[in-house]
Amino acid sequence: MFQRIEVVDSHTCGEPTRVVVDGGPDLGDGSLQQQLARFQQSFDDYRKAVVNEPRGSDVVVGALLCRPQDPDCAAGVIFFNNVGFLGMCGHGMIGVVATLQHLGRIDQGVSRIETPVGVVTVTLRDDQSVSIQNVPSYRLAKSVSIDVDGIGAVSGDVAWGGNWFYLVREPMIEMQSTSRKTLLQTASAIRRAINQQGYPDVDHVELFGAPIAPDSDSRNFVLCPGFQYDRSPCGTGTSAKLACLAADGELRPGQTWTQEGILGTVFHGSFEWMDESEGKIVPTINGRAHLVSEATLLLDPSDRFCWGIEADQV
Ligand code: PYC
């Protein structure tokens, strides 16, 4: 009577990832963009059933393993959350690597994994840390000024790190004394303003403040789609940050940037130029995930909430 979906849950620096390892929708063959389009058009109920309440929560990022088009890739993966789909997800990719190792599908060393926005090269080390060489990242626009309701003048950069980000330069935020609720509301107001100002695709906003640990370079708060914030320092957000630092000449190729997140956990990032004249970099992000559960989700067709509860209905 139940439909069953097998998942492995992990967290990366505090941010959860739920990988669907069996029982998910079969998206067929073709490119990851084509498979993503099928997921969006025909199987959106699965997205809600896996990550939304009552089985998940607004903060969970889901990852569906699928067939890669490139036979050299160990897997394909599509990331999703409480309101839709993500191009790439850095913390999620680290969780996927830990899960694939747990399933015996990859070994330590280098593997390639396909996403809808490109191939990511991952390295699993014997201390269980994972480096992800992310998709090419770049800054699209520098110092875009916006006027934000209730806040005033804000300036920031628009950059791609596998998702679209607005990275706030001014004002810097005092993170420790500001409540999460205020940070969420501030970042959401900024997102509305930058979307209205000609950047409708920006769905993540990164606020920055002084780090707490003496060996970190910066602390961030990252607003994600679905009125949620990243508990980790955000892999795609750190990639976008590296692209801005590279473009401003504030970080050299190979130099390490330690990005602290809102829980005090860190990602170490660095970059190599892909095309310096175009400001395109190849970022590498290093972190680790911990597995927390293996579970079977049960879908009971007689349950009113069998396919999850819409995020905006909770
Ligand atoms: O780590 O890239 C990331 C990410 C995106 C949204 C949540 N985490």
mmCIF file of C-alpha atoms and ligand atoms in Angstrom:
data_model
loop_
_atom_site.group_PDB
_atom_site.id
_atom_site.type_symbol
_atom_site.label_atom_id
_atom_site.label_comp_id
_atom_site.label_asym_id
_atom_site.label_seq_id
_atom_site.Cartn_x
_atom_site.Cartn_y
_atom_site.Cartn_z
ATOM 1 C CA MET A 1 0.000 0.000 0.000
ATOM 2 C CA PHE A 2 2.974 2.324 0.417
ATOM 3 C CA GLN A 3 5.212 3.742 -2.254
ATOM 4 C CA ARG A 4 8.776 3.714 -0.887
ATOM 5 C CA ILE A 5 11.653 6.161 -1.407
ATOM 6 C CA GLU A 6 15.085 5.322 0.001
ATOM 7 C CA VAL A 7 17.143 8.255 1.231
ATOM 8 C CA VAL A 8 20.460 8.932 2.947
ATOM 9 C CA ASP A 9 20.612 12.071 5.100
ATOM 10 C CA SER A 10 23.746 13.999 5.925
ATOM 11 C CA HIS A 11 24.779 17.465 6.949
ATOM 12 C CA THR A 12 27.659 19.549 5.688
ATOM 13 C CA CYS A 13 28.795 22.165 8.206
ATOM 14 C CA GLY A 14 25.289 22.042 9.715
ATOM 15 C CA GLU A 15 23.296 22.291 6.449
ATOM 16 C CA PRO A 16 21.244 19.153 5.693
ATOM 17 C CA THR A 17 21.187 17.165 2.450
ATOM 18 C CA ARG A 18 18.756 14.323 1.706
ATOM 19 C CA VAL A 19 19.952 12.140 -1.183
ATOM 20 C CA VAL A 20 17.310 10.022 -2.948
ATOM 21 C CA VAL A 21 19.109 6.761 -3.677
ATOM 22 C CA ASP A 22 16.167 4.611 -4.801
ATOM 23 C CA GLY A 23 12.452 4.942 -5.531
ATOM 24 C CA GLY A 24 12.657 8.452 -7.017
ATOM 25 C CA PRO A 25 11.227 9.373 -10.421
ATOM 26 C CA ASP A 26 12.976 7.916 -13.465
ATOM 27 C CA LEU A 27 13.940 10.972 -15.498
ATOM 28 C CA GLY A 28 15.183 8.922 -18.453
ATOM 29 C CA ASP A 29 18.303 9.681 -20.453
ATOM 30 C CA GLY A 30 19.691 12.829 -21.980
ATOM 31 C CA SER A 31 21.437 15.860 -20.599
ATOM 32 C CA LEU A 32 20.963 16.888 -16.984
ATOM 33 C CA GLN A 33 19.122 20.008 -18.245
ATOM 34 C CA GLN A 34 16.649 17.737 -20.084
ATOM 35 C CA GLN A 35 16.237 15.539 -17.006
ATOM 36 C CA LEU A 36 15.702 18.643 -14.846
ATOM 37 C CA ALA A 37 12.980 19.845 -17.254
ATOM 38 C CA ARG A 38 11.216 16.441 -16.925
ATOM 39 C CA PHE A 39 11.526 16.608 -13.132
ATOM 40 C CA GLN A 40 9.990 20.120 -13.099
ATOM 41 C CA GLN A 41 7.200 19.325 -15.559
ATOM 42 C CA SER A 42 6.104 15.846 -14.484
ATOM 43 C CA PHE A 43 7.439 14.981 -11.036
ATOM 44 C CA ASP A 44 7.341 18.099 -8.890
ATOM 45 C CA ASP A 45 5.242 16.165 -6.338
ATOM 46 C CA TYR A 46 8.309 14.026 -5.575
ATOM 47 C CA ARG A 47 10.296 17.153 -4.722
ATOM 48 C CA LYS A 48 7.669 18.197 -2.171
ATOM 49 C CA ALA A 49 7.221 14.670 -0.784
ATOM 50 C CA VAL A 50 10.962 14.316 -0.110
ATOM 51 C CA VAL A 51 11.933 17.688 1.400
ATOM 52 C CA ASN A 52 8.780 19.380 2.658
ATOM 53 C CA GLU A 53 6.882 18.709 5.857
ATOM 54 C CA PRO A 54 5.766 16.251 7.180
ATOM 55 C CA ARG A 55 8.873 14.205 6.160
ATOM 56 C CA GLY A 56 11.341 17.071 5.862
ATOM 57 C CA SER A 57 11.499 20.758 6.680
ATOM 58 C CA ASP A 58 12.085 24.033 4.874
ATOM 59 C CA VAL A 59 15.832 23.850 5.383
ATOM 60 C CA VAL A 60 16.405 20.408 3.797
ATOM 61 C CA VAL A 61 18.077 20.346 0.374
ATOM 62 C CA GLY A 62 17.210 17.265 -1.675
ATOM 63 C CA ALA A 63 19.432 15.577 -4.248
ATOM 64 C CA LEU A 64 18.141 13.102 -6.819
ATOM 65 C CA LEU A 65 20.772 10.762 -8.244
ATOM 66 C CA CYS A 66 20.262 10.284 -11.970
ATOM 67 C CA ARG A 67 21.992 8.883 -15.042
ATOM 68 C CA PRO A 68 24.867 11.069 -16.248
ATOM 69 C CA GLN A 69 25.065 11.749 -19.972
ATOM 70 C CA ASP A 70 28.868 11.683 -19.871
ATOM 71 C CA PRO A 71 29.954 8.053 -19.216
ATOM 72 C CA ASP A 72 33.081 9.349 -17.452
ATOM 73 C CA CYS A 73 30.893 10.773 -14.680
ATOM 74 C CA ALA A 74 30.181 8.649 -11.593
ATOM 75 C CA ALA A 75 26.644 10.078 -11.281
ATOM 76 C CA GLY A 76 24.314 12.867 -12.261
ATOM 77 C CA VAL A 77 22.546 14.872 -9.578
ATOM 78 C CA ILE A 78 19.682 17.372 -9.452
ATOM 79 C CA PHE A 79 19.349 19.500 -6.309
ATOM 80 C CA PHE A 80 16.042 20.829 -5.027
ATOM 81 C CA ASN A 81 14.508 22.557 -2.013
ATOM 82 C CA ASN A 82 11.181 23.556 -0.461
ATOM 83 C CA VAL A 83 10.183 25.787 -3.384
ATOM 84 C CA GLY A 84 12.039 24.569 -6.491
ATOM 85 C CA PHE A 85 15.339 23.487 -8.017
ATOM 86 C CA LEU A 86 18.956 24.612 -7.659
ATOM 87 C CA GLY A 87 21.553 24.716 -10.458
ATOM 88 C CA MET A 88 24.326 23.471 -8.196
ATOM 89 C CA CYS A 89 24.719 23.144 -4.462
ATOM 90 C CA GLY A 90 28.137 23.094 -2.813
ATOM 91 C CA HIS A 91 27.236 21.754 0.612
ATOM 92 C CA GLY A 92 24.836 19.323 -1.113
ATOM 93 C CA MET A 93 27.572 18.043 -3.440
ATOM 94 C CA ILE A 94 29.797 17.298 -0.435
ATOM 95 C CA GLY A 95 26.856 15.343 1.063
ATOM 96 C CA VAL A 96 26.349 13.494 -2.246
ATOM 97 C CA VAL A 97 30.036 12.464 -2.304
ATOM 98 C CA ALA A 98 29.843 11.125 1.286
ATOM 99 C CA THR A 99 26.647 9.257 0.350
ATOM 100 C CA LEU A 100 28.109 7.754 -2.848
ATOM 101 C CA GLN A 101 31.096 6.486 -0.853
ATOM 102 C CA HIS A 102 28.762 5.023 1.765
ATOM 103 C CA LEU A 103 26.891 3.192 -1.031
ATOM 104 C CA GLY A 104 30.186 1.871 -2.442
ATOM 105 C CA ARG A 105 29.629 3.805 -5.671
ATOM 106 C CA ILE A 106 32.830 5.866 -5.480
ATOM 107 C CA ASP A 107 36.217 5.420 -3.817
ATOM 108 C CA GLN A 108 38.634 7.874 -2.368
ATOM 109 C CA GLY A 109 40.269 9.998 -5.031
ATOM 110 C CA VAL A 110 38.863 11.962 -7.943
ATOM 111 C CA SER A 111 35.381 11.537 -9.486
ATOM 112 C CA ARG A 112 33.265 13.642 -11.833
ATOM 113 C CA ILE A 113 29.596 14.388 -11.197
ATOM 114 C CA GLU A 114 27.182 15.980 -13.666
ATOM 115 C CA THR A 115 24.752 18.724 -12.668
ATOM 116 C CA PRO A 116 22.327 20.776 -14.792
ATOM 117 C CA VAL A 117 24.853 23.652 -14.820
ATOM 118 C CA GLY A 118 27.977 21.626 -15.620
ATOM 119 C CA VAL A 119 30.349 18.916 -14.493
ATOM 120 C CA VAL A 120 31.910 19.198 -11.030
ATOM 121 C CA THR A 121 35.159 17.381 -10.224
ATOM 122 C CA VAL A 122 35.249 16.086 -6.661
ATOM 123 C CA THR A 123 38.115 14.697 -4.592
ATOM 124 C CA LEU A 124 37.392 12.521 -1.566
ATOM 125 C CA ARG A 125 40.353 12.369 0.840
ATOM 126 C CA ASP A 126 41.200 9.751 3.474
ATOM 127 C CA ASP A 127 40.252 12.173 6.275
ATOM 128 C CA GLN A 128 36.757 12.221 4.653
ATOM 129 C CA SER A 129 37.116 15.838 3.576
ATOM 130 C CA VAL A 130 35.891 16.638 0.071
ATOM 131 C CA SER A 131 37.128 19.203 -2.427
ATOM 132 C CA ILE A 132 34.760 20.247 -5.142
ATOM 133 C CA GLN A 133 36.099 21.937 -8.235
ATOM 134 C CA ASN A 134 32.949 23.842 -9.019
ATOM 135 C CA VAL A 135 31.538 25.062 -12.326
ATOM 136 C CA PRO A 136 33.204 28.212 -13.759
ATOM 137 C CA SER A 137 32.198 31.251 -11.732
ATOM 138 C CA TYR A 138 32.286 34.980 -12.489
ATOM 139 C CA ARG A 139 31.091 38.424 -11.441
ATOM 140 C CA LEU A 140 28.445 39.860 -13.716
ATOM 141 C CA ALA A 141 28.158 43.341 -12.208
ATOM 142 C CA LYS A 142 30.196 45.274 -9.648
ATOM 143 C CA SER A 143 28.861 47.660 -6.972
ATOM 144 C CA VAL A 144 25.208 47.657 -8.000
ATOM 145 C CA SER A 145 23.455 50.231 -5.790
ATOM 146 C CA ILE A 146 19.902 49.641 -4.669
ATOM 147 C CA ASP A 147 17.513 51.426 -2.368
ATOM 148 C CA VAL A 148 15.947 48.943 0.059
ATOM 149 C CA ASP A 149 12.711 49.554 1.971
ATOM 150 C CA GLY A 150 13.444 50.074 5.652
ATOM 151 C CA ILE A 151 17.227 49.823 5.152
ATOM 152 C CA GLY A 152 18.260 52.533 2.693
ATOM 153 C CA ALA A 153 21.226 52.440 0.328
ATOM 154 C CA VAL A 154 22.836 49.054 -0.269
ATOM 155 C CA SER A 155 25.704 48.270 -2.627
ATOM 156 C CA GLY A 156 26.773 44.827 -3.833
ATOM 157 C CA ASP A 157 28.009 42.611 -6.646
ATOM 158 C CA VAL A 158 25.981 40.223 -8.804
ATOM 159 C CA ALA A 159 27.902 36.983 -9.364
ATOM 160 C CA TRP A 160 27.439 33.382 -10.551
ATOM 161 C CA GLY A 161 28.816 30.470 -8.520
ATOM 162 C CA GLY A 162 26.451 27.738 -9.784
ATOM 163 C CA ASN A 163 23.474 29.837 -8.578
ATOM 164 C CA TRP A 164 22.940 33.608 -8.869
ATOM 165 C CA PHE A 165 24.010 35.740 -5.895
ATOM 166 C CA TYR A 166 23.870 39.363 -4.806
ATOM 167 C CA LEU A 167 26.861 39.796 -2.488
ATOM 168 C CA VAL A 168 26.366 42.803 -0.238
ATOM 169 C CA ARG A 169 29.442 45.061 0.145
ATOM 170 C CA GLU A 170 27.815 47.862 2.128
ATOM 171 C CA PRO A 171 26.519 47.821 4.764
ATOM 172 C CA MET A 172 28.612 45.178 6.538
ATOM 173 C CA ILE A 173 26.465 43.406 9.112
ATOM 174 C CA GLU A 174 27.149 42.893 12.807
ATOM 175 C CA MET A 175 26.261 39.191 12.721
ATOM 176 C CA GLN A 176 26.584 38.215 16.364
ATOM 177 C CA SER A 177 24.203 40.789 17.790
ATOM 178 C CA THR A 178 21.651 40.555 14.948
ATOM 179 C CA SER A 179 18.910 37.930 15.270
ATOM 180 C CA ARG A 180 18.422 35.311 12.539
ATOM 181 C CA LYS A 181 14.914 36.715 11.995
ATOM 182 C CA THR A 182 16.309 40.196 11.320
ATOM 183 C CA LEU A 183 19.010 38.785 9.029
ATOM 184 C CA LEU A 184 16.346 36.849 7.085
ATOM 185 C CA GLN A 185 14.099 39.885 6.757
ATOM 186 C CA THR A 186 16.997 42.154 5.773
ATOM 187 C CA ALA A 187 18.282 39.736 3.113
ATOM 188 C CA SER A 188 14.736 39.154 1.784
ATOM 189 C CA ALA A 189 14.133 42.906 1.406
ATOM 190 C CA ILE A 190 17.468 43.188 -0.414
ATOM 191 C CA ARG A 191 16.496 40.311 -2.724
ATOM 192 C CA ARG A 192 13.198 41.990 -3.621
ATOM 193 C CA ALA A 193 15.046 45.214 -4.439
ATOM 194 C CA ILE A 194 17.781 43.622 -6.586
ATOM 195 C CA ASN A 195 15.162 41.543 -8.446
ATOM 196 C CA GLN A 196 13.216 44.728 -9.234
ATOM 197 C CA GLN A 197 16.374 46.478 -10.347
ATOM 198 C CA GLY A 198 16.938 44.273 -13.415
ATOM 199 C CA TYR A 199 18.334 41.095 -11.835
ATOM 200 C CA PRO A 200 15.258 38.815 -11.592
ATOM 201 C CA ASP A 201 17.354 35.620 -11.548
ATOM 202 C CA VAL A 202 19.182 36.476 -8.325
ATOM 203 C CA ASP A 203 17.658 34.078 -5.796
ATOM 204 C CA HIS A 204 20.446 34.034 -3.165
ATOM 205 C CA VAL A 205 21.672 37.013 -1.127
ATOM 206 C CA GLU A 206 24.916 36.987 0.832
ATOM 207 C CA LEU A 207 25.452 39.337 3.788
ATOM 208 C CA PHE A 208 28.971 39.681 5.200
ATOM 209 C CA GLY A 209 30.423 40.625 8.560
ATOM 210 C CA ALA A 210 33.601 40.230 10.563
ATOM 211 C CA PRO A 211 34.566 36.605 11.329
ATOM 212 C CA ILE A 212 34.647 35.305 14.887
ATOM 213 C CA ALA A 213 37.498 32.786 14.528
ATOM 214 C CA PRO A 214 40.868 34.550 14.199
ATOM 215 C CA ASP A 215 41.885 32.365 11.242
ATOM 216 C CA SER A 216 38.712 33.008 9.182
ATOM 217 C CA ASP A 217 38.602 35.746 6.538
ATOM 218 C CA SER A 218 34.905 36.603 6.680
ATOM 219 C CA ARG A 219 31.547 35.489 8.092
ATOM 220 C CA ASN A 220 28.443 35.242 5.915
ATOM 221 C CA PHE A 221 24.699 34.816 6.144
ATOM 222 C CA VAL A 222 23.204 33.367 2.970
ATOM 223 C CA LEU A 223 19.539 33.736 2.091
ATOM 224 C CA CYS A 224 18.309 30.848 -0.073
ATOM 225 C CA PRO A 225 15.077 30.579 -2.072
ATOM 226 C CA GLY A 226 12.061 29.611 0.054
ATOM 227 C CA PHE A 227 12.779 32.093 2.914
ATOM 228 C CA GLN A 228 15.528 29.882 4.306
ATOM 229 C CA TYR A 229 19.137 30.520 5.171
ATOM 230 C CA ASP A 230 22.140 28.293 4.663
ATOM 231 C CA ARG A 231 23.503 26.869 7.901
ATOM 232 C CA SER A 232 26.810 26.198 6.103
ATOM 233 C CA PRO A 233 29.015 28.898 4.533
ATOM 234 C CA CYS A 234 27.374 27.968 1.163
ATOM 235 C CA GLY A 235 29.560 26.359 -1.502
ATOM 236 C CA THR A 236 28.096 28.185 -4.484
ATOM 237 C CA GLY A 237 28.031 31.430 -2.469
ATOM 238 C CA THR A 238 31.698 31.020 -1.561
ATOM 239 C CA SER A 239 32.436 30.353 -5.258
ATOM 240 C CA ALA A 240 30.682 33.619 -6.164
ATOM 241 C CA LYS A 241 32.660 35.393 -3.421
ATOM 242 C CA LEU A 242 35.939 33.995 -4.816
ATOM 243 C CA ALA A 243 34.977 35.311 -8.280
ATOM 244 C CA CYS A 244 34.513 38.818 -6.802
ATOM 245 C CA LEU A 245 37.771 38.661 -4.817
ATOM 246 C CA ALA A 246 39.625 37.467 -7.936
ATOM 247 C CA ALA A 247 38.123 40.219 -10.095
ATOM 248 C CA ASP A 248 39.175 42.854 -7.526
ATOM 249 C CA GLY A 249 42.701 41.404 -7.228
ATOM 250 C CA GLU A 250 42.106 40.776 -3.519
ATOM 251 C CA LEU A 251 42.963 37.057 -3.687
ATOM 252 C CA ARG A 252 45.699 35.383 -5.730
ATOM 253 C CA PRO A 253 45.233 32.097 -7.625
ATOM 254 C CA GLY A 254 45.920 29.236 -5.200
ATOM 255 C CA GLN A 255 45.583 31.431 -2.106
ATOM 256 C CA THR A 256 43.147 30.100 0.521
ATOM 257 C CA TRP A 257 40.022 32.017 1.577
ATOM 258 C CA THR A 258 38.368 30.779 4.789
ATOM 259 C CA GLN A 259 34.657 31.533 4.731
ATOM 260 C CA GLU A 260 32.840 31.220 8.030
ATOM 261 C CA GLY A 261 29.092 30.582 8.000
ATOM 262 C CA ILE A 262 26.408 31.589 10.453
ATOM 263 C CA LEU A 263 27.061 28.555 12.718
ATOM 264 C CA GLY A 264 30.817 29.233 12.794
ATOM 265 C CA THR A 265 31.631 26.293 10.502
ATOM 266 C CA VAL A 266 34.002 26.978 7.592
ATOM 267 C CA PHE A 267 34.665 26.190 3.942
ATOM 268 C CA HIS A 268 38.183 26.705 2.610
ATOM 269 C CA GLY A 269 38.147 28.062 -0.943
ATOM 270 C CA SER A 270 40.692 28.904 -3.605
ATOM 271 C CA PHE A 271 40.617 29.520 -7.344
ATOM 272 C CA GLU A 272 42.524 29.214 -10.609
ATOM 273 C CA TRP A 273 41.875 31.477 -13.554
ATOM 274 C CA MET A 274 39.871 29.927 -16.369
ATOM 275 C CA ASP A 275 39.946 33.114 -18.450
ATOM 276 C CA GLU A 276 41.451 36.108 -16.693
ATOM 277 C CA SER A 277 40.423 38.556 -19.436
ATOM 278 C CA GLU A 278 36.775 37.542 -18.935
ATOM 279 C CA GLY A 279 37.124 37.337 -15.129
ATOM 280 C CA LYS A 280 36.146 33.644 -15.159
ATOM 281 C CA ILE A 281 37.535 31.420 -12.429
ATOM 282 C CA VAL A 282 37.450 27.750 -11.503
ATOM 283 C CA PRO A 283 36.743 27.708 -7.737
ATOM 284 C CA THR A 284 37.601 24.865 -5.383
ATOM 285 C CA ILE A 285 35.718 24.495 -2.103
ATOM 286 C CA ASN A 286 36.805 22.174 0.671
ATOM 287 C CA GLY A 287 34.565 20.850 3.478
ATOM 288 C CA ARG A 288 33.190 17.643 4.931
ATOM 289 C CA ALA A 289 29.820 16.001 5.494
ATOM 290 C CA HIS A 290 28.612 13.644 8.201
ATOM 291 C CA LEU A 291 25.968 11.007 7.474
ATOM 292 C CA VAL A 292 23.086 11.111 9.942
ATOM 293 C CA SER A 293 20.516 8.561 8.754
ATOM 294 C CA GLU A 294 19.415 6.027 6.188
ATOM 295 C CA ALA A 295 15.660 5.934 5.872
ATOM 296 C CA THR A 296 12.705 4.700 3.858
ATOM 297 C CA LEU A 297 10.092 7.367 3.179
ATOM 298 C CA LEU A 298 6.603 5.888 3.038
ATOM 299 C CA LEU A 299 4.017 7.459 0.717
ATOM 300 C CA ASP A 300 0.481 6.510 1.660
ATOM 301 C CA PRO A 301 -1.994 7.495 -1.104
ATOM 302 C CA SER A 302 -4.801 7.817 1.473
ATOM 303 C CA ASP A 303 -2.821 10.496 3.335
ATOM 304 C CA ARG A 304 -3.934 14.038 2.515
ATOM 305 C CA PHE A 305 -0.271 15.104 2.863
ATOM 306 C CA CYS A 306 1.205 12.137 1.001
ATOM 307 C CA TRP A 307 3.004 14.515 -1.399
ATOM 308 C CA GLY A 308 4.100 16.992 1.255
ATOM 309 C CA ILE A 309 2.752 20.315 2.373
ATOM 310 C CA GLU A 310 3.394 23.380 0.198
ATOM 311 C CA ALA A 311 6.057 25.518 1.898
ATOM 312 C CA ASP A 312 3.786 28.583 1.932
ATOM 313 C CA GLN A 313 0.893 26.638 3.573
ATOM 314 C CA VAL A 314 2.786 25.817 6.767
HETATM 315 O O1 PYC B 1 26.172 25.154 -0.521
HETATM 316 O O2 PYC B 1 25.869 25.949 -2.540
HETATM 317 C C1 PYC B 1 25.456 25.658 -1.417
HETATM 318 C C2 PYC B 1 24.031 25.890 -1.095
HETATM 319 C C3 PYC B 1 23.087 26.478 -1.884
HETATM 320 C C4 PYC B 1 21.886 26.482 -1.171
HETATM 321 C C5 PYC B 1 22.128 25.876 0.035
HETATM 322 N N1 PYC B 1 23.443 25.516 0.055
#
